[in-house]
């Protein structure tokens, strides 16, 4: 799916095994960001307003097609077929709406068009429709890109050392505990992050994406945080009117469950991009921007790579050049891989298996005892 989309280029079996088993280099790379950029064809950095909108139109055609089929025909089926049809609708609609979410994410990076006001308008509408505070997340996500891999300043999925793990963590280090943890993270992780900064970097006071005066934002950003809140409130009011007109069951089936799937995928995608036994994290004594940007993992989601506009398997290139439009990121990825060499990380493990493995293997971080670089931290899997 996706207008003008491209098939993902699969990794070889050797490449998958290498990246799944061996750590990424953590020393200063022998290349610069400028040298990486020179390897990419200049056309990859060009943004096309028409092409970007083609993805929006394509996605919404699918959204309304699935909506029309679900609301017009599922109720006509026998009950036992309805029990099968609704989950199919939820899955398809949730996946396509995740693609819509990704386009709004592109807008937040100014990768949608050459016009900032167009990007912000489209991003505000799309993210608000999915109950995301657009500008609030845009600014916190920008700080994530500025500080990726930093234990002190990164914004999301910041791993903890063993000494700071909650006391109950060791009791969850078993199959049942992992199921409960993953279920909690995928269903409630996103709203808890927005409202309470759960899994985010620690601040000296309460941090919330809806609070214009919270520690996440500065004075120049506060007005736009209000605008983000208005967008979410507007969507909430529309949903309330639909609840009064159609009922709670209709609203949950048509909108609520697909939204849960969107939230689960965006949490999972972000988690797997930055959580892997091969990826280092750095404290302030070792961190620099380029090494931090390279401390991310491209993943393979099969056909969903295209549905998600390749945010899944071109994330390394995205962290290096975040204003590059997504439809050029695959070509750019292939261009930079020879330059990056072992610094490029790809894991072709199916995402559902990778999710379970990372939950088991990436519990906390510690530096290696015998390593001279104590500022480089790796995931550990035993308490």
PDB file of C-alpha atoms in Angstrom, residues 41-270:
ATOM      1  CA  UNK A  41      21.787  11.592  -4.777  1.00  0.00           C
ATOM      2  CA  UNK A  42      20.668  15.229  -4.398  1.00  0.00           C
ATOM      3  CA  UNK A  43      17.182  14.344  -5.665  1.00  0.00           C
ATOM      4  CA  UNK A  44      16.568  12.414  -2.450  1.00  0.00           C
ATOM      5  CA  UNK A  45      16.453  15.666  -0.481  1.00  0.00           C
ATOM      6  CA  UNK A  46      13.843  17.290  -2.733  1.00  0.00           C
ATOM      7  CA  UNK A  47      10.317  17.496  -1.313  1.00  0.00           C
ATOM      8  CA  UNK A  48       7.324  17.380  -3.628  1.00  0.00           C
ATOM      9  CA  UNK A  49       4.074  18.848  -2.360  1.00  0.00           C
ATOM     10  CA  UNK A  50       2.039  16.942  -4.945  1.00  0.00           C
ATOM     11  CA  UNK A  51       3.731  13.634  -4.239  1.00  0.00           C
ATOM     12  CA  UNK A  52       3.408  14.080  -0.497  1.00  0.00           C
ATOM     13  CA  UNK A  53      -0.309  14.831  -0.831  1.00  0.00           C
ATOM     14  CA  UNK A  54      -0.706  11.753  -3.025  1.00  0.00           C
ATOM     15  CA  UNK A  55       0.115   9.631   0.003  1.00  0.00           C
ATOM     16  CA  UNK A  56      -2.452  11.481   2.093  1.00  0.00           C
ATOM     17  CA  UNK A  57      -5.116  11.004  -0.571  1.00  0.00           C
ATOM     18  CA  UNK A  58      -4.254   7.347  -1.076  1.00  0.00           C
ATOM     19  CA  UNK A  59      -4.337   6.589   2.635  1.00  0.00           C
ATOM     20  CA  UNK A  60      -7.639   8.370   3.142  1.00  0.00           C
ATOM     21  CA  UNK A  61      -9.197   6.575   0.198  1.00  0.00           C
ATOM     22  CA  UNK A  62      -8.393   3.345   1.991  1.00  0.00           C
ATOM     23  CA  UNK A  63      -9.595   4.714   5.332  1.00  0.00           C
ATOM     24  CA  UNK A  64     -12.973   5.708   3.919  1.00  0.00           C
ATOM     25  CA  UNK A  65     -13.267   2.495   1.904  1.00  0.00           C
ATOM     26  CA  UNK A  66     -12.767   0.377   5.023  1.00  0.00           C
ATOM     27  CA  UNK A  67     -15.121   2.650   6.969  1.00  0.00           C
ATOM     28  CA  UNK A  68     -17.819   2.371   4.308  1.00  0.00           C
ATOM     29  CA  UNK A  69     -17.568  -1.411   4.110  1.00  0.00           C
ATOM     30  CA  UNK A  70     -17.579  -1.788   7.890  1.00  0.00           C
ATOM     31  CA  UNK A  71     -20.532   0.492   8.567  1.00  0.00           C
ATOM     32  CA  UNK A  72     -22.579  -0.621   5.578  1.00  0.00           C
ATOM     33  CA  UNK A  73     -22.093  -4.375   5.414  1.00  0.00           C
ATOM     34  CA  UNK A  74     -20.720  -5.924   8.602  1.00  0.00           C
ATOM     35  CA  UNK A  75     -24.026  -5.435  10.413  1.00  0.00           C
ATOM     36  CA  UNK A  76     -25.761  -7.416   7.658  1.00  0.00           C
ATOM     37  CA  UNK A  77     -23.657 -10.499   8.327  1.00  0.00           C
ATOM     38  CA  UNK A  78     -24.639 -13.329  10.686  1.00  0.00           C
ATOM     39  CA  UNK A  79     -23.242 -12.809  14.179  1.00  0.00           C
ATOM     40  CA  UNK A  80     -20.503 -15.418  13.855  1.00  0.00           C
ATOM     41  CA  UNK A  81     -19.257 -13.736  10.657  1.00  0.00           C
ATOM     42  CA  UNK A  82     -19.419 -10.316  12.326  1.00  0.00           C
ATOM     43  CA  UNK A  83     -17.079 -11.654  15.002  1.00  0.00           C
ATOM     44  CA  UNK A  84     -14.586 -12.371  12.220  1.00  0.00           C
ATOM     45  CA  UNK A  85     -15.227  -9.267  10.100  1.00  0.00           C
ATOM     46  CA  UNK A  86     -14.696  -6.672  12.837  1.00  0.00           C
ATOM     47  CA  UNK A  87     -11.143  -7.815  13.745  1.00  0.00           C
ATOM     48  CA  UNK A  88     -10.261  -7.764  10.042  1.00  0.00           C
ATOM     49  CA  UNK A  89     -11.560  -4.197   9.792  1.00  0.00           C
ATOM     50  CA  UNK A  90      -9.736  -3.157  12.963  1.00  0.00           C
ATOM     51  CA  UNK A  91      -6.445  -4.561  11.708  1.00  0.00           C
ATOM     52  CA  UNK A  92      -6.664  -3.039   8.227  1.00  0.00           C
ATOM     53  CA  UNK A  93      -7.903   0.320   9.456  1.00  0.00           C
ATOM     54  CA  UNK A  94      -5.374   0.467  12.282  1.00  0.00           C
ATOM     55  CA  UNK A  95      -2.481  -0.252   9.927  1.00  0.00           C
ATOM     56  CA  UNK A  96      -3.543   2.355   7.348  1.00  0.00           C
ATOM     57  CA  UNK A  97      -4.140   4.951  10.072  1.00  0.00           C
ATOM     58  CA  UNK A  98      -0.630   4.241  11.343  1.00  0.00           C
ATOM     59  CA  UNK A  99       0.518   5.308   7.881  1.00  0.00           C
ATOM     60  CA  UNK A 100      -1.501   8.511   8.307  1.00  0.00           C
ATOM     61  CA  UNK A 101       0.236   9.018  11.643  1.00  0.00           C
ATOM     62  CA  UNK A 102       3.601   8.643   9.903  1.00  0.00           C
ATOM     63  CA  UNK A 103       2.706  11.315   7.348  1.00  0.00           C
ATOM     64  CA  UNK A 104       1.890  13.712  10.191  1.00  0.00           C
ATOM     65  CA  UNK A 105       5.253  12.775  11.701  1.00  0.00           C
ATOM     66  CA  UNK A 106       6.822  13.776   8.362  1.00  0.00           C
ATOM     67  CA  UNK A 107       5.116  17.146   8.672  1.00  0.00           C
ATOM     68  CA  UNK A 108       6.635  17.617  12.117  1.00  0.00           C
ATOM     69  CA  UNK A 109      10.086  17.180  10.572  1.00  0.00           C
ATOM     70  CA  UNK A 110       9.346  19.626   7.702  1.00  0.00           C
ATOM     71  CA  UNK A 111       9.726  16.698   5.293  1.00  0.00           C
ATOM     72  CA  UNK A 112       6.280  17.044   3.695  1.00  0.00           C
ATOM     73  CA  UNK A 113       6.798  20.160   1.575  1.00  0.00           C
ATOM     74  CA  UNK A 114       8.961  23.242   1.183  1.00  0.00           C
ATOM     75  CA  UNK A 115       6.378  25.305   3.084  1.00  0.00           C
ATOM     76  CA  UNK A 116       6.451  25.167   6.871  1.00  0.00           C
ATOM     77  CA  UNK A 117       2.882  26.443   7.187  1.00  0.00           C
ATOM     78  CA  UNK A 118       1.628  23.657   4.912  1.00  0.00           C
ATOM     79  CA  UNK A 119       3.495  21.046   6.916  1.00  0.00           C
ATOM     80  CA  UNK A 120       2.175  22.339  10.222  1.00  0.00           C
ATOM     81  CA  UNK A 121      -1.395  22.654   8.948  1.00  0.00           C
ATOM     82  CA  UNK A 122      -1.474  19.136   7.515  1.00  0.00           C
ATOM     83  CA  UNK A 123       0.312  17.718  10.548  1.00  0.00           C
ATOM     84  CA  UNK A 124      -2.031  19.453  12.978  1.00  0.00           C
ATOM     85  CA  UNK A 125      -5.138  18.125  11.214  1.00  0.00           C
ATOM     86  CA  UNK A 126      -3.866  14.563  10.825  1.00  0.00           C
ATOM     87  CA  UNK A 127      -2.411  14.202  14.304  1.00  0.00           C
ATOM     88  CA  UNK A 128      -5.376  15.878  15.995  1.00  0.00           C
ATOM     89  CA  UNK A 129      -7.687  13.410  14.252  1.00  0.00           C
ATOM     90  CA  UNK A 130      -5.699  10.651  15.985  1.00  0.00           C
ATOM     91  CA  UNK A 131      -5.776  12.486  19.353  1.00  0.00           C
ATOM     92  CA  UNK A 132      -2.104  13.443  19.135  1.00  0.00           C
ATOM     93  CA  UNK A 133      -1.060  16.962  20.257  1.00  0.00           C
ATOM     94  CA  UNK A 134       0.833  17.833  17.091  1.00  0.00           C
ATOM     95  CA  UNK A 135       3.102  20.702  18.123  1.00  0.00           C
ATOM     96  CA  UNK A 136       3.671  19.252  21.596  1.00  0.00           C
ATOM     97  CA  UNK A 137       4.959  16.003  20.180  1.00  0.00           C
ATOM     98  CA  UNK A 138       6.790  17.767  17.347  1.00  0.00           C
ATOM     99  CA  UNK A 139       8.980  19.647  19.828  1.00  0.00           C
ATOM    100  CA  UNK A 140       9.657  16.756  22.193  1.00  0.00           C
ATOM    101  CA  UNK A 141      10.383  14.505  19.205  1.00  0.00           C
ATOM    102  CA  UNK A 142      12.773  17.102  17.800  1.00  0.00           C
ATOM    103  CA  UNK A 143      14.690  16.926  21.080  1.00  0.00           C
ATOM    104  CA  UNK A 144      14.792  13.153  20.747  1.00  0.00           C
ATOM    105  CA  UNK A 145      16.457  13.575  17.349  1.00  0.00           C
ATOM    106  CA  UNK A 146      18.900  16.093  18.795  1.00  0.00           C
ATOM    107  CA  UNK A 147      19.899  13.771  21.648  1.00  0.00           C
ATOM    108  CA  UNK A 148      19.424  10.210  20.404  1.00  0.00           C
ATOM    109  CA  UNK A 149      21.396   7.681  22.426  1.00  0.00           C
ATOM    110  CA  UNK A 150      22.156  10.126  25.244  1.00  0.00           C
ATOM    111  CA  UNK A 151      21.343   8.752  28.678  1.00  0.00           C
ATOM    112  CA  UNK A 152      20.931  12.253  30.103  1.00  0.00           C
ATOM    113  CA  UNK A 153      19.039  14.075  27.336  1.00  0.00           C
ATOM    114  CA  UNK A 154      17.225  11.635  25.060  1.00  0.00           C
ATOM    115  CA  UNK A 155      13.461  11.997  25.279  1.00  0.00           C
ATOM    116  CA  UNK A 156      11.937   8.534  24.891  1.00  0.00           C
ATOM    117  CA  UNK A 157      12.666   4.905  25.818  1.00  0.00           C
ATOM    118  CA  UNK A 158      15.611   6.039  27.897  1.00  0.00           C
ATOM    119  CA  UNK A 159      17.034   2.833  29.416  1.00  0.00           C
ATOM    120  CA  UNK A 160      17.890   2.640  33.106  1.00  0.00           C
ATOM    121  CA  UNK A 161      20.965   1.234  34.817  1.00  0.00           C
ATOM    122  CA  UNK A 162      20.415  -1.772  37.042  1.00  0.00           C
ATOM    123  CA  UNK A 163      20.641   0.353  40.189  1.00  0.00           C
ATOM    124  CA  UNK A 164      17.635   2.432  39.111  1.00  0.00           C
ATOM    125  CA  UNK A 165      15.361  -0.393  38.011  1.00  0.00           C
ATOM    126  CA  UNK A 166      12.104  -0.709  39.987  1.00  0.00           C
ATOM    127  CA  UNK A 167      12.195  -3.346  42.723  1.00  0.00           C
ATOM    128  CA  UNK A 168       9.527  -5.418  41.011  1.00  0.00           C
ATOM    129  CA  UNK A 169      11.381  -5.686  37.673  1.00  0.00           C
ATOM    130  CA  UNK A 170      13.048  -8.998  38.500  1.00  0.00           C
ATOM    131  CA  UNK A 171       9.640 -10.527  39.224  1.00  0.00           C
ATOM    132  CA  UNK A 172       8.502  -9.639  35.691  1.00  0.00           C
ATOM    133  CA  UNK A 173      11.551 -11.279  34.092  1.00  0.00           C
ATOM    134  CA  UNK A 174       9.625 -14.371  33.013  1.00  0.00           C
ATOM    135  CA  UNK A 175       7.203 -15.230  30.180  1.00  0.00           C
ATOM    136  CA  UNK A 176       4.079 -14.196  32.097  1.00  0.00           C
ATOM    137  CA  UNK A 177       5.692 -10.981  33.264  1.00  0.00           C
ATOM    138  CA  UNK A 178       6.827 -10.141  29.742  1.00  0.00           C
ATOM    139  CA  UNK A 179       3.330 -10.717  28.350  1.00  0.00           C
ATOM    140  CA  UNK A 180       1.861  -8.396  30.981  1.00  0.00           C
ATOM    141  CA  UNK A 181       4.559  -5.768  30.437  1.00  0.00           C
ATOM    142  CA  UNK A 182       4.191  -5.790  26.654  1.00  0.00           C
ATOM    143  CA  UNK A 183       0.390  -5.679  26.856  1.00  0.00           C
ATOM    144  CA  UNK A 184       0.554  -2.710  29.236  1.00  0.00           C
ATOM    145  CA  UNK A 185       3.154  -0.906  27.129  1.00  0.00           C
ATOM    146  CA  UNK A 186       1.360  -1.376  23.804  1.00  0.00           C
ATOM    147  CA  UNK A 187      -2.091  -0.382  25.076  1.00  0.00           C
ATOM    148  CA  UNK A 188      -1.341   2.351  27.628  1.00  0.00           C
ATOM    149  CA  UNK A 189       2.235   3.350  26.824  1.00  0.00           C
ATOM    150  CA  UNK A 190       1.410   6.150  24.375  1.00  0.00           C
ATOM    151  CA  UNK A 191      -1.281   7.981  26.407  1.00  0.00           C
ATOM    152  CA  UNK A 192       0.823   7.601  29.567  1.00  0.00           C
ATOM    153  CA  UNK A 193       3.827   9.069  27.781  1.00  0.00           C
ATOM    154  CA  UNK A 194       1.829  12.060  26.581  1.00  0.00           C
ATOM    155  CA  UNK A 195       0.148  12.676  29.931  1.00  0.00           C
ATOM    156  CA  UNK A 196       2.860  11.683  32.427  1.00  0.00           C
ATOM    157  CA  UNK A 197       6.093  11.326  30.418  1.00  0.00           C
ATOM    158  CA  UNK A 198       6.255   7.607  31.242  1.00  0.00           C
ATOM    159  CA  UNK A 199       9.380   6.089  29.611  1.00  0.00           C
ATOM    160  CA  UNK A 200      10.615   9.610  28.843  1.00  0.00           C
ATOM    161  CA  UNK A 201      13.667  11.438  30.191  1.00  0.00           C
ATOM    162  CA  UNK A 202      13.454  12.569  33.826  1.00  0.00           C
ATOM    163  CA  UNK A 203      12.655  16.221  34.490  1.00  0.00           C
ATOM    164  CA  UNK A 204      12.878  18.136  37.742  1.00  0.00           C
ATOM    165  CA  UNK A 205       9.089  18.518  37.813  1.00  0.00           C
ATOM    166  CA  UNK A 206       5.929  17.095  36.330  1.00  0.00           C
ATOM    167  CA  UNK A 207       6.239  16.841  32.539  1.00  0.00           C
ATOM    168  CA  UNK A 208       3.153  16.590  30.338  1.00  0.00           C
ATOM    169  CA  UNK A 209       2.675  17.090  26.605  1.00  0.00           C
ATOM    170  CA  UNK A 210      -0.587  18.944  27.192  1.00  0.00           C
ATOM    171  CA  UNK A 211       0.895  21.522  29.598  1.00  0.00           C
ATOM    172  CA  UNK A 212       2.259  24.602  27.799  1.00  0.00           C
ATOM    173  CA  UNK A 213       4.178  25.575  30.942  1.00  0.00           C
ATOM    174  CA  UNK A 214       5.743  22.180  31.570  1.00  0.00           C
ATOM    175  CA  UNK A 215       9.516  21.686  31.536  1.00  0.00           C
ATOM    176  CA  UNK A 216       9.489  20.146  28.053  1.00  0.00           C
ATOM    177  CA  UNK A 217       8.762  23.498  26.356  1.00  0.00           C
ATOM    178  CA  UNK A 218      10.242  26.974  26.255  1.00  0.00           C
ATOM    179  CA  UNK A 219       8.481  30.337  26.054  1.00  0.00           C
ATOM    180  CA  UNK A 220       8.541  30.483  22.243  1.00  0.00           C
ATOM    181  CA  UNK A 221       6.722  27.176  21.969  1.00  0.00           C
ATOM    182  CA  UNK A 222       3.911  27.697  24.480  1.00  0.00           C
ATOM    183  CA  UNK A 223       1.336  29.223  22.119  1.00  0.00           C
ATOM    184  CA  UNK A 224       1.628  26.256  19.772  1.00  0.00           C
ATOM    185  CA  UNK A 225       1.133  23.868  22.682  1.00  0.00           C
ATOM    186  CA  UNK A 226      -2.192  25.594  23.289  1.00  0.00           C
ATOM    187  CA  UNK A 227      -3.042  25.104  19.610  1.00  0.00           C
ATOM    188  CA  UNK A 228      -2.204  21.400  19.937  1.00  0.00           C
ATOM    189  CA  UNK A 229      -4.545  21.146  22.916  1.00  0.00           C
ATOM    190  CA  UNK A 230      -7.314  22.847  20.949  1.00  0.00           C
ATOM    191  CA  UNK A 231      -6.856  20.311  18.160  1.00  0.00           C
ATOM    192  CA  UNK A 232      -7.193  17.365  20.556  1.00  0.00           C
ATOM    193  CA  UNK A 233     -10.157  18.970  22.327  1.00  0.00           C
ATOM    194  CA  UNK A 234     -11.891  19.586  18.990  1.00  0.00           C
ATOM    195  CA  UNK A 235     -11.498  15.953  17.983  1.00  0.00           C
ATOM    196  CA  UNK A 236     -12.702  14.856  21.410  1.00  0.00           C
ATOM    197  CA  UNK A 237     -15.825  16.977  20.999  1.00  0.00           C
ATOM    198  CA  UNK A 238     -16.525  15.460  17.580  1.00  0.00           C
ATOM    199  CA  UNK A 239     -16.151  12.003  19.096  1.00  0.00           C
ATOM    200  CA  UNK A 240     -18.520  12.982  21.896  1.00  0.00           C
ATOM    201  CA  UNK A 241     -21.149  14.064  19.364  1.00  0.00           C
ATOM    202  CA  UNK A 242     -20.693  10.781  17.504  1.00  0.00           C
ATOM    203  CA  UNK A 243     -21.130   8.930  20.788  1.00  0.00           C
ATOM    204  CA  UNK A 244     -24.441  10.715  21.377  1.00  0.00           C
ATOM    205  CA  UNK A 245     -25.610  10.040  17.823  1.00  0.00           C
ATOM    206  CA  UNK A 246     -24.299   6.523  17.215  1.00  0.00           C
ATOM    207  CA  UNK A 247     -23.674   5.032  20.644  1.00  0.00           C
ATOM    208  CA  UNK A 248     -20.594   3.839  22.481  1.00  0.00           C
ATOM    209  CA  UNK A 249     -20.374   0.434  20.780  1.00  0.00           C
ATOM    210  CA  UNK A 250     -20.360   2.017  17.307  1.00  0.00           C
ATOM    211  CA  UNK A 251     -17.681   4.524  18.320  1.00  0.00           C
ATOM    212  CA  UNK A 252     -15.453   1.856  19.847  1.00  0.00           C
ATOM    213  CA  UNK A 253     -15.776  -0.476  16.862  1.00  0.00           C
ATOM    214  CA  UNK A 254     -15.340   2.144  14.156  1.00  0.00           C
ATOM    215  CA  UNK A 255     -12.754   4.442  15.769  1.00  0.00           C
ATOM    216  CA  UNK A 256     -11.634   3.248  19.193  1.00  0.00           C
ATOM    217  CA  UNK A 257     -10.107  -0.133  18.401  1.00  0.00           C
ATOM    218  CA  UNK A 258      -8.278   1.070  15.237  1.00  0.00           C
ATOM    219  CA  UNK A 259      -6.851   3.915  17.332  1.00  0.00           C
ATOM    220  CA  UNK A 260      -5.589   1.406  19.900  1.00  0.00           C
ATOM    221  CA  UNK A 261      -3.821  -0.435  17.076  1.00  0.00           C
ATOM    222  CA  UNK A 262      -2.264   2.823  15.845  1.00  0.00           C
ATOM    223  CA  UNK A 263      -1.015   3.608  19.340  1.00  0.00           C
ATOM    224  CA  UNK A 264       0.364   0.083  19.748  1.00  0.00           C
ATOM    225  CA  UNK A 265       2.245   0.224  16.466  1.00  0.00           C
ATOM    226  CA  UNK A 266       3.794   3.634  17.056  1.00  0.00           C
ATOM    227  CA  UNK A 267       5.028   2.516  20.480  1.00  0.00           C
ATOM    228  CA  UNK A 268       6.315  -0.770  19.075  1.00  0.00           C
ATOM    229  CA  UNK A 269       8.020   0.873  16.102  1.00  0.00           C
ATOM    230  CA  UNK A 270       9.775   3.407  18.316  1.00  0.00           C
TER     231      UNK A 270
END
